[in-house]
mmCIF file of N, CA and C and ligand atoms in Angstrom:
data_model
loop_
_atom_site.group_PDB
_atom_site.id
_atom_site.type_symbol
_atom_site.label_atom_id
_atom_site.label_comp_id
_atom_site.label_asym_id
_atom_site.label_seq_id
_atom_site.Cartn_x
_atom_site.Cartn_y
_atom_site.Cartn_z
ATOM 1 N N UNK A 128 123.962 83.625 92.242
ATOM 2 C CA UNK A 128 123.101 82.941 91.263
ATOM 3 C C UNK A 128 123.385 83.475 89.857
ATOM 4 N N UNK A 129 123.537 82.572 88.847
ATOM 5 C CA UNK A 129 123.808 83.052 87.484
ATOM 6 C C UNK A 129 122.682 83.948 86.975
ATOM 7 N N UNK A 130 123.078 85.018 86.265
ATOM 8 C CA UNK A 130 122.101 86.018 85.834
ATOM 9 C C UNK A 130 121.061 85.441 84.878
ATOM 10 N N UNK A 131 121.512 84.546 83.964
ATOM 11 C CA UNK A 131 120.551 83.991 82.994
ATOM 12 C C UNK A 131 119.491 83.122 83.686
ATOM 13 N N UNK A 132 119.873 82.515 84.816
ATOM 14 C CA UNK A 132 118.918 81.696 85.576
ATOM 15 C C UNK A 132 117.835 82.587 86.191
ATOM 16 N N UNK A 133 118.293 83.704 86.752
ATOM 17 C CA UNK A 133 117.363 84.652 87.380
ATOM 18 C C UNK A 133 116.460 85.308 86.323
ATOM 19 N N UNK A 134 117.039 85.634 85.163
ATOM 20 C CA UNK A 134 116.245 86.220 84.067
ATOM 21 C C UNK A 134 115.146 85.276 83.613
ATOM 22 N N UNK A 135 115.513 84.004 83.487
ATOM 23 C CA UNK A 135 114.546 82.992 83.052
ATOM 24 C C UNK A 135 113.425 82.860 84.088
ATOM 25 N N UNK A 136 113.809 82.882 85.349
ATOM 26 C CA UNK A 136 112.839 82.784 86.446
ATOM 27 C C UNK A 136 111.872 83.966 86.396
ATOM 28 N N UNK A 137 112.415 85.176 86.220
ATOM 29 C CA UNK A 137 111.584 86.386 86.141
ATOM 30 C C UNK A 137 110.614 86.308 84.964
ATOM 31 N N UNK A 138 111.108 85.791 83.840
ATOM 32 C CA UNK A 138 110.283 85.622 82.643
ATOM 33 C C UNK A 138 109.081 84.717 82.951
ATOM 34 N N UNK A 139 109.351 83.624 83.640
ATOM 35 C CA UNK A 139 108.286 82.646 83.949
ATOM 36 C C UNK A 139 107.277 83.235 84.933
ATOM 37 N N UNK A 140 107.756 83.909 85.981
ATOM 38 C CA UNK A 140 106.796 84.454 86.950
ATOM 39 C C UNK A 140 105.944 85.555 86.316
ATOM 40 N N UNK A 141 106.527 86.252 85.339
ATOM 41 C CA UNK A 141 105.750 87.262 84.604
ATOM 42 C C UNK A 141 104.657 86.580 83.777
ATOM 43 N N UNK A 142 105.051 85.531 83.056
ATOM 44 C CA UNK A 142 104.095 84.772 82.226
ATOM 45 C C UNK A 142 102.968 84.181 83.063
ATOM 46 N N UNK A 143 103.320 83.748 84.254
ATOM 47 C CA UNK A 143 102.334 83.062 85.083
ATOM 48 C C UNK A 143 101.518 84.036 85.936
ATOM 49 N N UNK A 144 101.833 85.283 85.825
ATOM 50 C CA UNK A 144 101.033 86.306 86.469
ATOM 51 C C UNK A 144 101.274 86.504 87.954
ATOM 52 N N UNK A 145 102.438 86.153 88.428
ATOM 53 C CA UNK A 145 102.758 86.412 89.836
ATOM 54 C C UNK A 145 102.900 87.906 90.080
ATOM 55 N N UNK A 146 102.516 88.330 91.285
ATOM 56 C CA UNK A 146 102.592 89.751 91.586
ATOM 57 C C UNK A 146 104.022 90.182 91.915
ATOM 58 N N UNK A 147 104.828 89.256 92.396
ATOM 59 C CA UNK A 147 106.207 89.619 92.720
ATOM 60 C C UNK A 147 107.126 88.411 92.602
ATOM 61 N N UNK A 148 108.415 88.712 92.550
ATOM 62 C CA UNK A 148 109.402 87.649 92.482
ATOM 63 C C UNK A 148 109.357 86.781 93.746
ATOM 64 N N UNK A 149 109.139 87.424 94.899
ATOM 65 C CA UNK A 149 109.159 86.646 96.147
ATOM 66 C C UNK A 149 108.009 85.631 96.199
ATOM 67 N N UNK A 150 106.877 86.004 95.571
ATOM 68 C CA UNK A 150 105.757 85.049 95.479
ATOM 69 C C UNK A 150 106.177 83.824 94.646
ATOM 70 N N UNK A 151 106.875 84.105 93.559
ATOM 71 C CA UNK A 151 107.382 83.023 92.718
ATOM 72 C C UNK A 151 108.392 82.156 93.454
ATOM 73 N N UNK A 152 109.257 82.804 94.239
ATOM 74 C CA UNK A 152 110.273 82.072 95.006
ATOM 75 C C UNK A 152 109.593 81.153 96.027
ATOM 76 N N UNK A 153 108.560 81.671 96.696
ATOM 77 C CA UNK A 153 107.824 80.851 97.673
ATOM 78 C C UNK A 153 107.243 79.605 97.013
ATOM 79 N N UNK A 154 106.651 79.806 95.830
ATOM 80 C CA UNK A 154 106.049 78.696 95.099
ATOM 81 C C UNK A 154 107.101 77.671 94.668
ATOM 82 N N UNK A 155 108.230 78.197 94.219
ATOM 83 C CA UNK A 155 109.311 77.315 93.769
ATOM 84 C C UNK A 155 109.820 76.475 94.938
ATOM 85 N N UNK A 156 109.943 77.093 96.116
ATOM 86 C CA UNK A 156 110.404 76.365 97.306
ATOM 87 C C UNK A 156 109.388 75.291 97.686
ATOM 88 N N UNK A 157 108.094 75.649 97.611
ATOM 89 C CA UNK A 157 107.047 74.658 97.903
ATOM 90 C C UNK A 157 107.149 73.452 96.959
ATOM 91 N N UNK A 158 107.316 73.721 95.664
ATOM 92 C CA UNK A 158 107.441 72.631 94.685
ATOM 93 C C UNK A 158 108.650 71.758 94.992
ATOM 94 N N UNK A 159 109.733 72.410 95.382
ATOM 95 C CA UNK A 159 110.966 71.688 95.707
ATOM 96 C C UNK A 159 110.720 70.743 96.886
ATOM 97 N N UNK A 160 110.019 71.256 97.908
ATOM 98 C CA UNK A 160 109.726 70.463 99.103
ATOM 99 C C UNK A 160 108.794 69.296 98.763
ATOM 100 N N UNK A 161 107.735 69.596 97.987
ATOM 101 C CA UNK A 161 106.778 68.546 97.605
ATOM 102 C C UNK A 161 107.495 67.449 96.824
ATOM 103 N N UNK A 162 108.355 67.863 95.896
ATOM 104 C CA UNK A 162 109.083 66.892 95.091
ATOM 105 C C UNK A 162 109.996 66.037 95.971
ATOM 106 N N UNK A 163 110.657 66.679 96.924
ATOM 107 C CA UNK A 163 111.541 65.946 97.835
ATOM 108 C C UNK A 163 110.745 64.940 98.658
ATOM 109 N N UNK A 164 109.598 65.382 99.163
ATOM 110 C CA UNK A 164 108.766 64.492 99.988
ATOM 111 C C UNK A 164 108.224 63.332 99.165
ATOM 112 N N UNK A 165 107.856 63.643 97.931
ATOM 113 C CA UNK A 165 107.380 62.596 97.035
ATOM 114 C C UNK A 165 108.493 61.567 96.805
ATOM 115 N N UNK A 166 109.695 62.053 96.565
ATOM 116 C CA UNK A 166 110.819 61.151 96.327
ATOM 117 C C UNK A 166 111.136 60.312 97.559
ATOM 118 N N UNK A 167 110.971 60.896 98.741
ATOM 119 C CA UNK A 167 111.276 60.178 99.987
ATOM 120 C C UNK A 167 110.271 59.069 100.244
ATOM 121 N N UNK A 168 109.156 59.158 99.558
ATOM 122 C CA UNK A 168 108.047 58.244 99.765
ATOM 123 C C UNK A 168 108.113 57.003 98.881
ATOM 124 N N UNK A 169 109.075 56.980 97.971
ATOM 125 C CA UNK A 169 109.173 55.890 97.010
ATOM 126 C C UNK A 169 109.684 54.626 97.710
ATOM 127 N N UNK A 170 108.820 53.648 97.849
ATOM 128 C CA UNK A 170 109.157 52.425 98.592
ATOM 129 C C UNK A 170 108.881 51.185 97.750
ATOM 130 N N UNK A 171 109.582 50.104 98.070
ATOM 131 C CA UNK A 171 109.339 48.827 97.398
ATOM 132 C C UNK A 171 110.058 48.732 96.068
ATOM 133 N N UNK A 172 109.882 47.621 95.392
ATOM 134 C CA UNK A 172 110.591 47.430 94.129
ATOM 135 C C UNK A 172 110.017 48.343 93.051
ATOM 136 N N UNK A 173 110.910 49.089 92.433
ATOM 137 C CA UNK A 173 110.495 50.096 91.453
ATOM 138 C C UNK A 173 111.356 50.027 90.206
ATOM 139 N N UNK A 174 110.786 50.548 89.136
ATOM 140 C CA UNK A 174 111.593 50.877 87.973
ATOM 141 C C UNK A 174 111.683 52.397 87.962
ATOM 142 N N UNK A 175 112.875 52.916 87.872
ATOM 143 C CA UNK A 175 113.065 54.365 87.870
ATOM 144 C C UNK A 175 113.744 54.807 86.584
ATOM 145 N N UNK A 176 113.343 55.971 86.108
ATOM 146 C CA UNK A 176 114.015 56.570 84.953
ATOM 147 C C UNK A 176 114.566 57.917 85.401
ATOM 148 N N UNK A 177 115.865 58.064 85.310
ATOM 149 C CA UNK A 177 116.507 59.330 85.672
ATOM 150 C C UNK A 177 116.919 60.033 84.382
ATOM 151 N N UNK A 178 116.476 61.251 84.219
ATOM 152 C CA UNK A 178 116.862 62.067 83.070
ATOM 153 C C UNK A 178 117.754 63.192 83.589
ATOM 154 N N UNK A 179 118.924 63.313 83.027
ATOM 155 C CA UNK A 179 119.890 64.315 83.497
ATOM 156 C C UNK A 179 120.319 65.195 82.336
ATOM 157 N N UNK A 180 120.304 66.493 82.547
ATOM 158 C CA UNK A 180 120.894 67.420 81.571
ATOM 159 C C UNK A 180 122.074 68.092 82.261
ATOM 160 N N UNK A 181 123.212 68.057 81.612
ATOM 161 C CA UNK A 181 124.392 68.644 82.258
ATOM 162 C C UNK A 181 125.351 69.257 81.244
ATOM 163 N N UNK A 182 126.187 70.144 81.777
ATOM 164 C CA UNK A 182 127.212 70.797 80.963
ATOM 165 C C UNK A 182 128.417 69.866 80.900
ATOM 166 N N UNK A 183 128.721 69.360 79.717
ATOM 167 C CA UNK A 183 129.817 68.374 79.658
ATOM 168 C C UNK A 183 131.180 69.006 79.857
ATOM 169 N N UNK A 184 131.243 70.345 79.767
ATOM 170 C CA UNK A 184 132.526 71.028 79.960
ATOM 171 C C UNK A 184 132.893 71.185 81.438
ATOM 172 N N UNK A 185 131.923 70.902 82.328
ATOM 173 C CA UNK A 185 132.201 71.010 83.762
ATOM 174 C C UNK A 185 133.284 70.001 84.153
ATOM 175 N N UNK A 186 134.376 70.506 84.689
ATOM 176 C CA UNK A 186 135.520 69.651 85.008
ATOM 177 C C UNK A 186 135.147 68.538 86.001
ATOM 178 N N UNK A 187 135.438 67.322 85.630
ATOM 179 C CA UNK A 187 135.253 66.187 86.534
ATOM 180 C C UNK A 187 133.832 65.646 86.609
ATOM 181 N N UNK A 188 132.896 66.340 85.975
ATOM 182 C CA UNK A 188 131.492 65.936 86.114
ATOM 183 C C UNK A 188 131.194 64.583 85.473
ATOM 184 N N UNK A 189 131.691 64.373 84.256
ATOM 185 C CA UNK A 189 131.404 63.102 83.583
ATOM 186 C C UNK A 189 132.001 61.935 84.373
ATOM 187 N N UNK A 190 133.193 62.150 84.957
ATOM 188 C CA UNK A 190 133.801 61.100 85.795
ATOM 189 C C UNK A 190 132.921 60.799 86.994
ATOM 190 N N UNK A 191 132.405 61.863 87.651
ATOM 191 C CA UNK A 191 131.561 61.673 88.834
ATOM 192 C C UNK A 191 130.272 60.944 88.471
ATOM 193 N N UNK A 192 129.684 61.299 87.339
ATOM 194 C CA UNK A 192 128.445 60.637 86.907
ATOM 195 C C UNK A 192 128.699 59.158 86.625
ATOM 196 N N UNK A 193 129.839 58.881 86.006
ATOM 197 C CA UNK A 193 130.192 57.484 85.723
ATOM 198 C C UNK A 193 130.413 56.725 87.025
ATOM 199 N N UNK A 194 131.078 57.371 87.973
ATOM 200 C CA UNK A 194 131.363 56.729 89.258
ATOM 201 C C UNK A 194 130.054 56.355 89.980
ATOM 202 N N UNK A 195 129.101 57.293 89.987
ATOM 203 C CA UNK A 195 127.807 57.027 90.624
ATOM 204 C C UNK A 195 127.121 55.851 89.935
ATOM 205 N N UNK A 196 127.184 55.834 88.606
ATOM 206 C CA UNK A 196 126.520 54.750 87.877
ATOM 207 C C UNK A 196 127.182 53.399 88.157
ATOM 208 N N UNK A 197 128.498 53.416 88.414
ATOM 209 C CA UNK A 197 129.154 52.163 88.788
ATOM 210 C C UNK A 197 128.755 51.744 90.200
ATOM 211 N N UNK A 198 128.609 52.734 91.092
ATOM 212 C CA UNK A 198 128.177 52.434 92.473
ATOM 213 C C UNK A 198 126.801 51.781 92.490
ATOM 214 N N UNK A 199 125.957 52.174 91.546
ATOM 215 C CA UNK A 199 124.599 51.626 91.486
ATOM 216 C C UNK A 199 124.470 50.642 90.316
ATOM 217 N N UNK A 200 125.592 50.050 89.936
ATOM 218 C CA UNK A 200 125.636 49.157 88.772
ATOM 219 C C UNK A 200 124.661 47.997 88.849
ATOM 220 N N UNK A 201 124.408 47.527 90.083
ATOM 221 C CA UNK A 201 123.495 46.400 90.260
ATOM 222 C C UNK A 201 122.054 46.750 89.951
ATOM 223 N N UNK A 202 121.751 48.043 89.969
ATOM 224 C CA UNK A 202 120.376 48.493 89.736
ATOM 225 C C UNK A 202 120.159 48.935 88.286
ATOM 226 N N UNK A 203 121.240 49.376 87.665
ATOM 227 C CA UNK A 203 121.086 50.004 86.348
ATOM 228 C C UNK A 203 120.850 48.954 85.258
ATOM 229 N N UNK A 204 119.770 49.164 84.522
ATOM 230 C CA UNK A 204 119.391 48.243 83.450
ATOM 231 C C UNK A 204 119.931 48.728 82.110
ATOM 232 N N UNK A 205 119.930 50.035 81.952
ATOM 233 C CA UNK A 205 120.354 50.592 80.673
ATOM 234 C C UNK A 205 120.598 52.090 80.821
ATOM 235 N N UNK A 206 121.412 52.651 79.958
ATOM 236 C CA UNK A 206 121.556 54.101 79.938
ATOM 237 C C UNK A 206 121.800 54.562 78.505
ATOM 238 N N UNK A 207 121.479 55.813 78.285
ATOM 239 C CA UNK A 207 121.596 56.361 76.938
ATOM 240 C C UNK A 207 122.164 57.770 77.056
ATOM 241 N N UNK A 208 123.078 58.100 76.191
ATOM 242 C CA UNK A 208 123.699 59.428 76.206
ATOM 243 C C UNK A 208 123.410 60.129 74.881
ATOM 244 N N UNK A 209 122.946 61.359 74.976
ATOM 245 C CA UNK A 209 122.690 62.149 73.769
ATOM 246 C C UNK A 209 123.441 63.473 73.892
ATOM 247 N N UNK A 210 124.200 63.841 72.868
ATOM 248 C CA UNK A 210 124.874 65.141 72.852
ATOM 249 C C UNK A 210 123.852 66.162 72.372
ATOM 250 N N UNK A 211 123.243 66.873 73.324
ATOM 251 C CA UNK A 211 122.110 67.750 73.023
ATOM 252 C C UNK A 211 122.471 68.901 72.102
ATOM 253 N N UNK A 212 123.513 69.605 72.464
ATOM 254 C CA UNK A 212 124.007 70.728 71.666
ATOM 255 C C UNK A 212 125.464 70.958 72.039
ATOM 256 N N UNK A 213 126.010 72.087 71.648
ATOM 257 C CA UNK A 213 127.438 72.319 71.869
ATOM 258 C C UNK A 213 127.838 72.179 73.342
ATOM 259 N N UNK A 214 126.967 72.630 74.249
ATOM 260 C CA UNK A 214 127.352 72.692 75.661
ATOM 261 C C UNK A 214 126.787 71.578 76.528
ATOM 262 N N UNK A 215 125.667 71.028 76.115
ATOM 263 C CA UNK A 215 124.925 70.153 77.033
ATOM 264 C C UNK A 215 124.761 68.724 76.545
ATOM 265 N N UNK A 216 124.743 67.838 77.527
ATOM 266 C CA UNK A 216 124.488 66.425 77.273
ATOM 267 C C UNK A 216 123.226 66.013 78.022
ATOM 268 N N UNK A 217 122.554 65.024 77.484
ATOM 269 C CA UNK A 217 121.389 64.432 78.134
ATOM 270 C C UNK A 217 121.709 62.971 78.381
ATOM 271 N N UNK A 218 121.431 62.530 79.594
ATOM 272 C CA UNK A 218 121.617 61.122 79.885
ATOM 273 C C UNK A 218 120.330 60.576 80.475
ATOM 274 N N UNK A 219 119.929 59.413 80.022
ATOM 275 C CA UNK A 219 118.748 58.736 80.552
ATOM 276 C C UNK A 219 119.224 57.413 81.131
ATOM 277 N N UNK A 220 118.919 57.193 82.404
ATOM 278 C CA UNK A 220 119.363 55.973 83.086
ATOM 279 C C UNK A 220 118.127 55.243 83.601
ATOM 280 N N UNK A 221 118.013 53.989 83.264
ATOM 281 C CA UNK A 221 116.887 53.182 83.750
ATOM 282 C C UNK A 221 117.394 52.225 84.824
ATOM 283 N N UNK A 222 116.757 52.284 85.989
ATOM 284 C CA UNK A 222 117.174 51.444 87.115
ATOM 285 C C UNK A 222 116.001 50.588 87.572
ATOM 286 N N UNK A 223 116.350 49.501 88.224
ATOM 287 C CA UNK A 223 115.310 48.664 88.801
ATOM 288 C C UNK A 223 115.815 48.165 90.148
ATOM 289 N N UNK A 224 115.006 48.390 91.199
ATOM 290 C CA UNK A 224 115.406 47.953 92.529
ATOM 291 C C UNK A 224 114.581 48.648 93.584
ATOM 292 N N UNK A 225 115.069 48.566 94.832
ATOM 293 C CA UNK A 225 114.377 49.209 95.949
ATOM 294 C C UNK A 225 114.260 50.722 95.682
ATOM 295 N N UNK A 226 113.051 51.237 95.858
ATOM 296 C CA UNK A 226 112.762 52.639 95.573
ATOM 297 C C UNK A 226 113.724 53.614 96.220
ATOM 298 N N UNK A 227 114.075 53.364 97.476
ATOM 299 C CA UNK A 227 114.967 54.289 98.178
ATOM 300 C C UNK A 227 116.371 54.294 97.575
ATOM 301 N N UNK A 228 116.794 53.166 97.020
ATOM 302 C CA UNK A 228 118.109 53.096 96.365
ATOM 303 C C UNK A 228 118.079 53.868 95.039
ATOM 304 N N UNK A 229 116.965 53.720 94.320
ATOM 305 C CA UNK A 229 116.779 54.450 93.059
ATOM 306 C C UNK A 229 116.830 55.954 93.335
ATOM 307 N N UNK A 230 116.147 56.356 94.406
ATOM 308 C CA UNK A 230 116.114 57.756 94.811
ATOM 309 C C UNK A 230 117.507 58.263 95.163
ATOM 310 N N UNK A 231 118.260 57.426 95.887
ATOM 311 C CA UNK A 231 119.620 57.804 96.300
ATOM 312 C C UNK A 231 120.498 58.096 95.079
ATOM 313 N N UNK A 232 120.376 57.259 94.066
ATOM 314 C CA UNK A 232 121.168 57.454 92.842
ATOM 315 C C UNK A 232 120.826 58.806 92.212
ATOM 316 N N UNK A 233 119.529 59.110 92.144
ATOM 317 C CA UNK A 233 119.108 60.381 91.543
ATOM 318 C C UNK A 233 119.610 61.561 92.368
ATOM 319 N N UNK A 234 119.543 61.449 93.679
ATOM 320 C CA UNK A 234 119.972 62.553 94.545
ATOM 321 C C UNK A 234 121.463 62.817 94.433
ATOM 322 N N UNK A 235 122.245 61.744 94.299
ATOM 323 C CA UNK A 235 123.686 61.955 94.166
ATOM 324 C C UNK A 235 124.005 62.689 92.864
ATOM 325 N N UNK A 236 123.254 62.373 91.822
ATOM 326 C CA UNK A 236 123.483 63.052 90.543
ATOM 327 C C UNK A 236 123.067 64.524 90.615
ATOM 328 N N UNK A 237 121.938 64.783 91.291
ATOM 329 C CA UNK A 237 121.430 66.144 91.443
ATOM 330 C C UNK A 237 122.424 67.058 92.132
ATOM 331 N N UNK A 238 123.173 66.504 93.077
ATOM 332 C CA UNK A 238 124.046 67.320 93.924
ATOM 333 C C UNK A 238 125.328 67.742 93.205
ATOM 334 N N UNK A 239 125.590 67.184 92.021
ATOM 335 C CA UNK A 239 126.849 67.484 91.341
ATOM 336 C C UNK A 239 126.813 68.851 90.674
ATOM 337 N N UNK A 240 127.934 69.546 90.757
ATOM 338 C CA UNK A 240 128.054 70.859 90.124
ATOM 339 C C UNK A 240 128.112 70.703 88.602
ATOM 340 N N UNK A 241 127.313 71.503 87.898
ATOM 341 C CA UNK A 241 127.277 71.419 86.439
ATOM 342 C C UNK A 241 126.062 70.665 85.937
ATOM 343 N N UNK A 242 125.368 69.986 86.876
ATOM 344 C CA UNK A 242 124.126 69.312 86.514
ATOM 345 C C UNK A 242 123.016 70.356 86.520
ATOM 346 N N UNK A 243 122.327 70.506 85.392
ATOM 347 C CA UNK A 243 121.340 71.575 85.268
ATOM 348 C C UNK A 243 119.937 71.110 85.600
ATOM 349 N N UNK A 244 119.696 69.839 85.346
ATOM 350 C CA UNK A 244 118.334 69.353 85.546
ATOM 351 C C UNK A 244 118.363 67.846 85.760
ATOM 352 N N UNK A 245 117.648 67.394 86.774
ATOM 353 C CA UNK A 245 117.494 65.952 86.986
ATOM 354 C C UNK A 245 116.026 65.685 87.240
ATOM 355 N N UNK A 246 115.492 64.718 86.538
ATOM 356 C CA UNK A 246 114.118 64.331 86.787
ATOM 357 C C UNK A 246 114.083 62.825 87.033
ATOM 358 N N UNK A 247 113.414 62.458 88.108
ATOM 359 C CA UNK A 247 113.241 61.032 88.403
ATOM 360 C C UNK A 247 111.767 60.692 88.277
ATOM 361 N N UNK A 248 111.468 59.704 87.478
ATOM 362 C CA UNK A 248 110.109 59.170 87.486
ATOM 363 C C UNK A 248 110.224 57.708 87.876
ATOM 364 N N UNK A 249 109.275 57.247 88.668
ATOM 365 C CA UNK A 249 109.309 55.842 89.065
ATOM 366 C C UNK A 249 107.958 55.208 88.746
ATOM 367 N N UNK A 250 108.015 53.924 88.544
ATOM 368 C CA UNK A 250 106.792 53.182 88.329
ATOM 369 C C UNK A 250 106.897 51.856 89.074
ATOM 370 N N UNK A 251 105.783 51.340 89.503
ATOM 371 C CA UNK A 251 105.797 50.034 90.157
ATOM 372 C C UNK A 251 105.887 48.981 89.063
ATOM 373 N N UNK A 252 106.086 47.729 89.452
ATOM 374 C CA UNK A 252 106.216 46.684 88.456
ATOM 375 C C UNK A 252 104.871 46.105 88.043
ATOM 376 N N UNK A 253 103.815 46.709 88.567
ATOM 377 C CA UNK A 253 102.489 46.323 88.144
ATOM 378 C C UNK A 253 101.928 45.097 88.827
ATOM 379 N N UNK A 254 102.721 44.502 89.758
ATOM 380 C CA UNK A 254 102.269 43.260 90.413
ATOM 381 C C UNK A 254 101.063 43.466 91.305
ATOM 382 N N UNK A 255 101.042 44.640 92.006
ATOM 383 C CA UNK A 255 99.980 44.887 92.987
ATOM 384 C C UNK A 255 98.747 45.486 92.335
ATOM 385 N N UNK A 256 98.819 45.751 91.049
ATOM 386 C CA UNK A 256 97.719 46.484 90.416
ATOM 387 C C UNK A 256 96.621 45.545 89.904
HETATM 388 NI NI1 LIG B 1542 127.502 64.326 75.254
#
């Protein structure tokens, strides 16, 4: 694990008043599981927004991200790229389609090396509300 990642984690658990690192790790794993279960639950026609932060210097990463976006081209409504700083890029992708397909696109992006953060938010189309 990269040292700066662990340092940042220690900083947060200190701020949040955890008694030990392992307590923080347990909580982080729980959040990861809850988030995964929440994502698995996304059903029906949805609009999804995927926010990705990644290191653009990672070899092959931009090609892989483009490839995934072409694979899900039928769902993607729009995307936006921002050069965040010297090392990192932010991409926002808006998709519309079956919730599980939207989720699949986000998961494929998450699994890529060099991707630092992926957030998926989904919303219904408001028809049932
Ligand atoms: Ni960029």
